[in-house]
């Protein structure tokens, strides 16, 4: 029987949650014995190769590309896990939700103290993904099966969650592993 | 006291005295009823409703409702825990709570309650309100993004500090914390030694220049859930001898 596949992505996140995945240290060897990594920044595989058992979602949705990737993950994965505060609550990128979007653009491209843009052009190229009105947690875009908060979730929390899911057991995290920071 | 009586909380019979609230009686016997707007030493007001219990079947705030003889109180039922969860989640989405960089993280009572209630993320959509930060005071910062309108600072300043530094303005969703000056906290009589400054359960009122002093792992709610000291103290009392 083929090994279950795991896919991961970093949407509007900082890759800190992926660092925490790597932080499971030597248990990574145990993991690759029992799973195959599909689309993931860890393998640098860009496209889904097949049906995945678990999709780990880092980051919320800040733009249309994040939404497209997240929807692709929902289509290709049996179980989606929101990994970390950005995916579960919006996180640091959601700080821009406190500022109207045109003000964000002006600050980024025109008024910023280190910005040189004498023509005062705000880029509107089709190559650039359109920003959403607000940064949104993953579960506001697609159905998410499990939420694992933390900034980032600790390696132990990720390990406990992934191994439970792979063995069809309920995720039962001890109090010390649930953190919002 | 001769006119003491007993009540039952979640099936456990505990002593209570006339005038004592359900929350106080429960706490004296080592039963923690979650709360945010109440703290020991100030007058309870029943604002946050996190301490909601059923007393003889009626829904009441345990922090304000006096215990009466033979009262039957339910606290840890699925229904009440679910309501508490919803209340805490609503407080999260109503303000701007960024635990990952908040100085109060690890000792924040809102966060601690969310941990204790097993909340992974709020189920509601965040409002992302625009709220004012007042950093005018040399020793105190007032960040309304994190304010949950519990009123602990207001009552503490008024009743314990005798100062009336804080108060509320507006109603409903427009309600916000105001200070007793034209605009700035610096122009009030607030002092860093005021008890009101330490009364804030969240990171809305903080002393400056003290951030992140306690390492992650050693903060109050890193190892033990909020309320654990109430439960532990009672265990020690019970083990130390018969309750008098």
Short mmCIF file of C-alpha atoms in Angstrom, two decimals, chain B residues 19-234:
data_model
loop_
_atom_site.label_atom_id
_atom_site.label_comp_id
_atom_site.label_asym_id
_atom_site.label_seq_id
_atom_site.Cartn_x
_atom_site.Cartn_y
_atom_site.Cartn_z
CA UNK B 19 -24.52 37.80 51.79
CA UNK B 20 -21.71 35.71 50.33
CA UNK B 21 -21.87 35.41 46.55
CA UNK B 22 -21.98 32.03 44.81
CA UNK B 23 -18.57 32.75 43.30
CA UNK B 24 -16.99 33.63 46.66
CA UNK B 25 -18.49 30.61 48.41
CA UNK B 26 -17.34 28.29 45.65
CA UNK B 27 -13.86 29.80 45.65
CA UNK B 28 -13.54 29.39 49.43
CA UNK B 29 -14.15 25.68 48.92
CA UNK B 30 -11.70 25.35 46.06
CA UNK B 31 -14.19 25.45 43.20
CA UNK B 32 -13.11 27.84 40.46
CA UNK B 33 -15.89 29.55 38.55
CA UNK B 34 -14.35 31.33 35.55
CA UNK B 35 -14.58 35.13 35.60
CA UNK B 36 -13.08 38.16 33.87
CA UNK B 37 -14.72 41.34 35.15
CA UNK B 38 -14.53 40.29 38.77
CA UNK B 39 -11.44 40.22 40.92
CA UNK B 40 -10.98 39.73 44.61
CA UNK B 41 -11.05 42.97 46.56
CA UNK B 42 -13.44 45.02 44.43
CA UNK B 43 -17.20 45.24 44.19
CA UNK B 44 -18.61 42.71 41.68
CA UNK B 45 -20.76 44.11 38.87
CA UNK B 46 -21.59 41.10 36.68
CA UNK B 47 -20.53 42.75 33.43
CA UNK B 48 -18.78 39.99 31.48
CA UNK B 49 -21.16 37.12 32.33
CA UNK B 50 -18.32 34.59 32.03
CA UNK B 51 -19.21 33.41 35.58
CA UNK B 52 -22.74 32.56 34.49
CA UNK B 53 -24.14 29.57 36.40
CA UNK B 54 -27.55 28.06 36.96
CA UNK B 55 -28.77 28.61 40.52
CA UNK B 56 -31.91 26.57 41.28
CA UNK B 57 -32.32 26.40 37.50
CA UNK B 58 -32.12 30.16 36.92
CA UNK B 59 -29.32 31.71 34.87
CA UNK B 60 -27.40 34.15 37.09
CA UNK B 61 -23.97 35.76 37.39
CA UNK B 62 -22.13 33.90 40.15
CA UNK B 63 -20.08 36.99 41.06
CA UNK B 64 -23.14 39.06 42.03
CA UNK B 65 -25.77 36.49 43.03
CA UNK B 66 -25.86 35.89 46.80
CA UNK B 67 -25.92 32.28 47.91
CA UNK B 68 -29.04 31.19 49.75
CA UNK B 69 -29.67 28.14 51.95
CA UNK B 70 -29.80 24.84 50.06
CA UNK B 71 -29.25 26.57 46.70
CA UNK B 72 -28.39 24.10 43.93
CA UNK B 73 -25.75 25.55 41.59
CA UNK B 74 -24.59 24.11 38.29
CA UNK B 75 -21.36 25.46 36.81
CA UNK B 76 -19.43 22.87 34.78
CA UNK B 77 -22.28 21.70 32.56
CA UNK B 78 -21.92 21.36 28.79
CA UNK B 79 -24.44 24.17 28.32
CA UNK B 80 -22.68 26.66 30.61
CA UNK B 81 -19.18 25.82 29.39
CA UNK B 82 -20.41 26.31 25.82
CA UNK B 83 -21.83 29.75 26.74
CA UNK B 84 -18.55 30.73 28.40
CA UNK B 85 -16.67 29.69 25.30
CA UNK B 86 -18.94 31.82 23.14
CA UNK B 87 -18.55 34.83 25.43
CA UNK B 88 -14.76 34.58 25.40
CA UNK B 89 -14.71 34.12 21.61
CA UNK B 90 -16.90 37.20 21.19
CA UNK B 91 -14.50 39.22 23.35
CA UNK B 92 -11.65 38.11 21.08
CA UNK B 93 -13.32 39.15 17.82
CA UNK B 94 -14.70 42.40 19.26
CA UNK B 95 -11.23 43.79 19.96
CA UNK B 96 -7.83 43.53 18.30
CA UNK B 97 -6.03 40.78 20.16
CA UNK B 98 -2.59 39.85 18.83
CA UNK B 99 -1.27 37.40 21.42
CA UNK B 100 1.95 36.74 19.51
CA UNK B 101 3.44 40.14 20.33
CA UNK B 102 1.36 41.23 23.31
CA UNK B 103 3.35 41.95 26.46
CA UNK B 104 0.58 40.43 28.53
CA UNK B 105 0.70 37.06 26.78
CA UNK B 106 1.14 34.27 29.29
CA UNK B 107 -0.42 36.28 32.11
CA UNK B 108 -3.50 37.55 30.25
CA UNK B 109 -6.74 36.37 31.83
CA UNK B 110 -8.64 36.47 28.52
CA UNK B 111 -6.00 34.25 26.92
CA UNK B 112 -5.83 32.08 30.03
CA UNK B 113 -9.58 31.52 29.94
CA UNK B 114 -9.45 30.68 26.23
CA UNK B 115 -6.75 28.09 27.00
CA UNK B 116 -8.73 26.67 29.90
CA UNK B 117 -11.91 26.48 27.82
CA UNK B 118 -10.03 24.78 24.97
CA UNK B 119 -10.61 27.45 22.33
CA UNK B 120 -8.39 26.87 19.26
CA UNK B 121 -9.69 29.97 17.45
CA UNK B 122 -12.82 32.13 17.66
CA UNK B 123 -15.64 30.81 15.47
CA UNK B 124 -16.89 34.32 14.71
CA UNK B 125 -15.61 36.80 12.15
CA UNK B 126 -13.37 39.48 13.62
CA UNK B 127 -14.68 43.04 13.65
CA UNK B 128 -11.20 44.67 13.48
CA UNK B 129 -12.33 47.93 15.07
CA UNK B 130 -10.10 51.01 14.99
CA UNK B 131 -9.25 51.85 18.57
CA UNK B 132 -7.00 54.49 20.12
CA UNK B 133 -3.69 53.92 21.86
CA UNK B 134 -2.68 56.44 24.52
CA UNK B 135 1.06 56.34 25.21
CA UNK B 136 1.19 59.87 26.65
CA UNK B 137 1.90 58.83 30.23
CA UNK B 138 5.62 58.35 30.99
CA UNK B 139 5.08 55.08 32.91
CA UNK B 140 1.76 53.66 31.69
CA UNK B 141 0.43 52.66 28.29
CA UNK B 142 -3.27 52.46 27.52
CA UNK B 143 -4.04 50.31 24.46
CA UNK B 144 -7.78 50.23 23.82
CA UNK B 145 -7.30 47.58 21.09
CA UNK B 146 -7.04 45.05 23.91
CA UNK B 147 -9.68 46.49 26.26
CA UNK B 148 -12.57 44.11 27.04
CA UNK B 149 -14.58 46.75 28.95
CA UNK B 150 -14.55 44.74 32.19
CA UNK B 151 -14.37 47.91 34.29
CA UNK B 152 -11.82 46.54 36.77
CA UNK B 153 -9.59 49.61 36.30
CA UNK B 154 -12.55 51.93 36.76
CA UNK B 155 -13.71 50.31 40.01
CA UNK B 156 -10.20 49.89 41.37
CA UNK B 157 -9.26 53.49 40.65
CA UNK B 158 -12.48 54.75 42.22
CA UNK B 159 -12.77 52.44 45.24
CA UNK B 160 -9.20 51.48 46.13
CA UNK B 161 -7.06 54.32 44.72
CA UNK B 162 -9.73 56.97 45.37
CA UNK B 163 -8.88 58.66 42.08
CA UNK B 164 -11.53 58.14 39.37
CA UNK B 165 -8.89 58.00 36.62
CA UNK B 166 -10.94 55.75 34.34
CA UNK B 167 -14.54 55.70 33.15
CA UNK B 168 -16.68 54.57 30.23
CA UNK B 169 -18.22 56.65 27.47
CA UNK B 170 -20.64 55.53 24.74
CA UNK B 171 -23.12 52.67 24.68
CA UNK B 172 -23.16 49.19 23.16
CA UNK B 173 -20.57 48.65 20.47
CA UNK B 174 -19.48 52.31 20.85
CA UNK B 175 -18.60 51.90 24.52
CA UNK B 176 -14.97 52.68 25.22
CA UNK B 177 -12.63 53.37 28.08
CA UNK B 178 -12.09 57.08 28.75
CA UNK B 179 -9.75 58.89 31.13
CA UNK B 180 -10.49 61.71 33.53
CA UNK B 181 -8.82 64.45 31.49
CA UNK B 182 -9.55 66.33 28.27
CA UNK B 183 -7.89 63.55 26.26
CA UNK B 184 -4.66 62.09 27.57
CA UNK B 185 -3.80 59.69 30.38
CA UNK B 186 -0.75 61.87 31.11
CA UNK B 187 -3.08 64.69 32.18
CA UNK B 188 -4.92 62.56 34.76
CA UNK B 189 -3.76 61.78 38.27
CA UNK B 190 -2.77 58.25 37.19
CA UNK B 191 0.42 56.96 38.75
CA UNK B 192 2.34 53.79 37.98
CA UNK B 193 1.87 52.64 41.59
CA UNK B 194 -1.95 52.82 41.34
CA UNK B 195 -3.68 49.52 42.03
CA UNK B 196 -5.84 50.24 38.96
CA UNK B 197 -2.87 49.68 36.67
CA UNK B 198 -2.43 46.12 37.89
CA UNK B 199 -6.18 45.47 37.82
CA UNK B 200 -6.35 45.10 34.03
CA UNK B 201 -6.89 41.41 33.17
CA UNK B 202 -5.63 41.92 29.60
CA UNK B 203 -2.90 44.02 27.98
CA UNK B 204 -4.94 47.23 27.77
CA UNK B 205 -3.25 48.96 30.70
CA UNK B 206 0.42 48.13 31.14
CA UNK B 207 3.39 49.53 32.98
CA UNK B 208 6.02 50.70 30.52
CA UNK B 209 9.57 49.35 30.37
CA UNK B 210 8.69 45.99 31.88
CA UNK B 211 7.85 44.01 28.77
CA UNK B 212 8.79 40.35 28.26
CA UNK B 213 10.75 40.09 31.52
CA UNK B 214 9.40 36.65 32.35
CA UNK B 215 10.71 34.00 29.95
CA UNK B 216 8.24 31.96 27.94
CA UNK B 217 7.61 28.82 29.94
CA UNK B 218 7.72 30.60 33.32
CA UNK B 219 4.66 32.82 32.86
CA UNK B 220 1.60 32.19 35.05
CA UNK B 221 -0.51 30.36 32.47
CA UNK B 222 2.32 28.53 30.66
CA UNK B 223 2.13 25.44 32.86
CA UNK B 224 -1.08 25.75 34.86
CA UNK B 225 -4.52 26.82 33.69
CA UNK B 226 -6.05 30.01 35.03
CA UNK B 227 -7.92 29.19 38.23
CA UNK B 228 -5.56 26.38 39.18
CA UNK B 229 -4.30 28.22 42.30
CA UNK B 230 -7.91 28.41 43.58
CA UNK B 231 -8.25 24.67 43.12
CA UNK B 232 -4.79 23.86 44.52
CA UNK B 233 -5.15 26.02 47.63
CA UNK B 234 -8.32 24.18 48.53
#
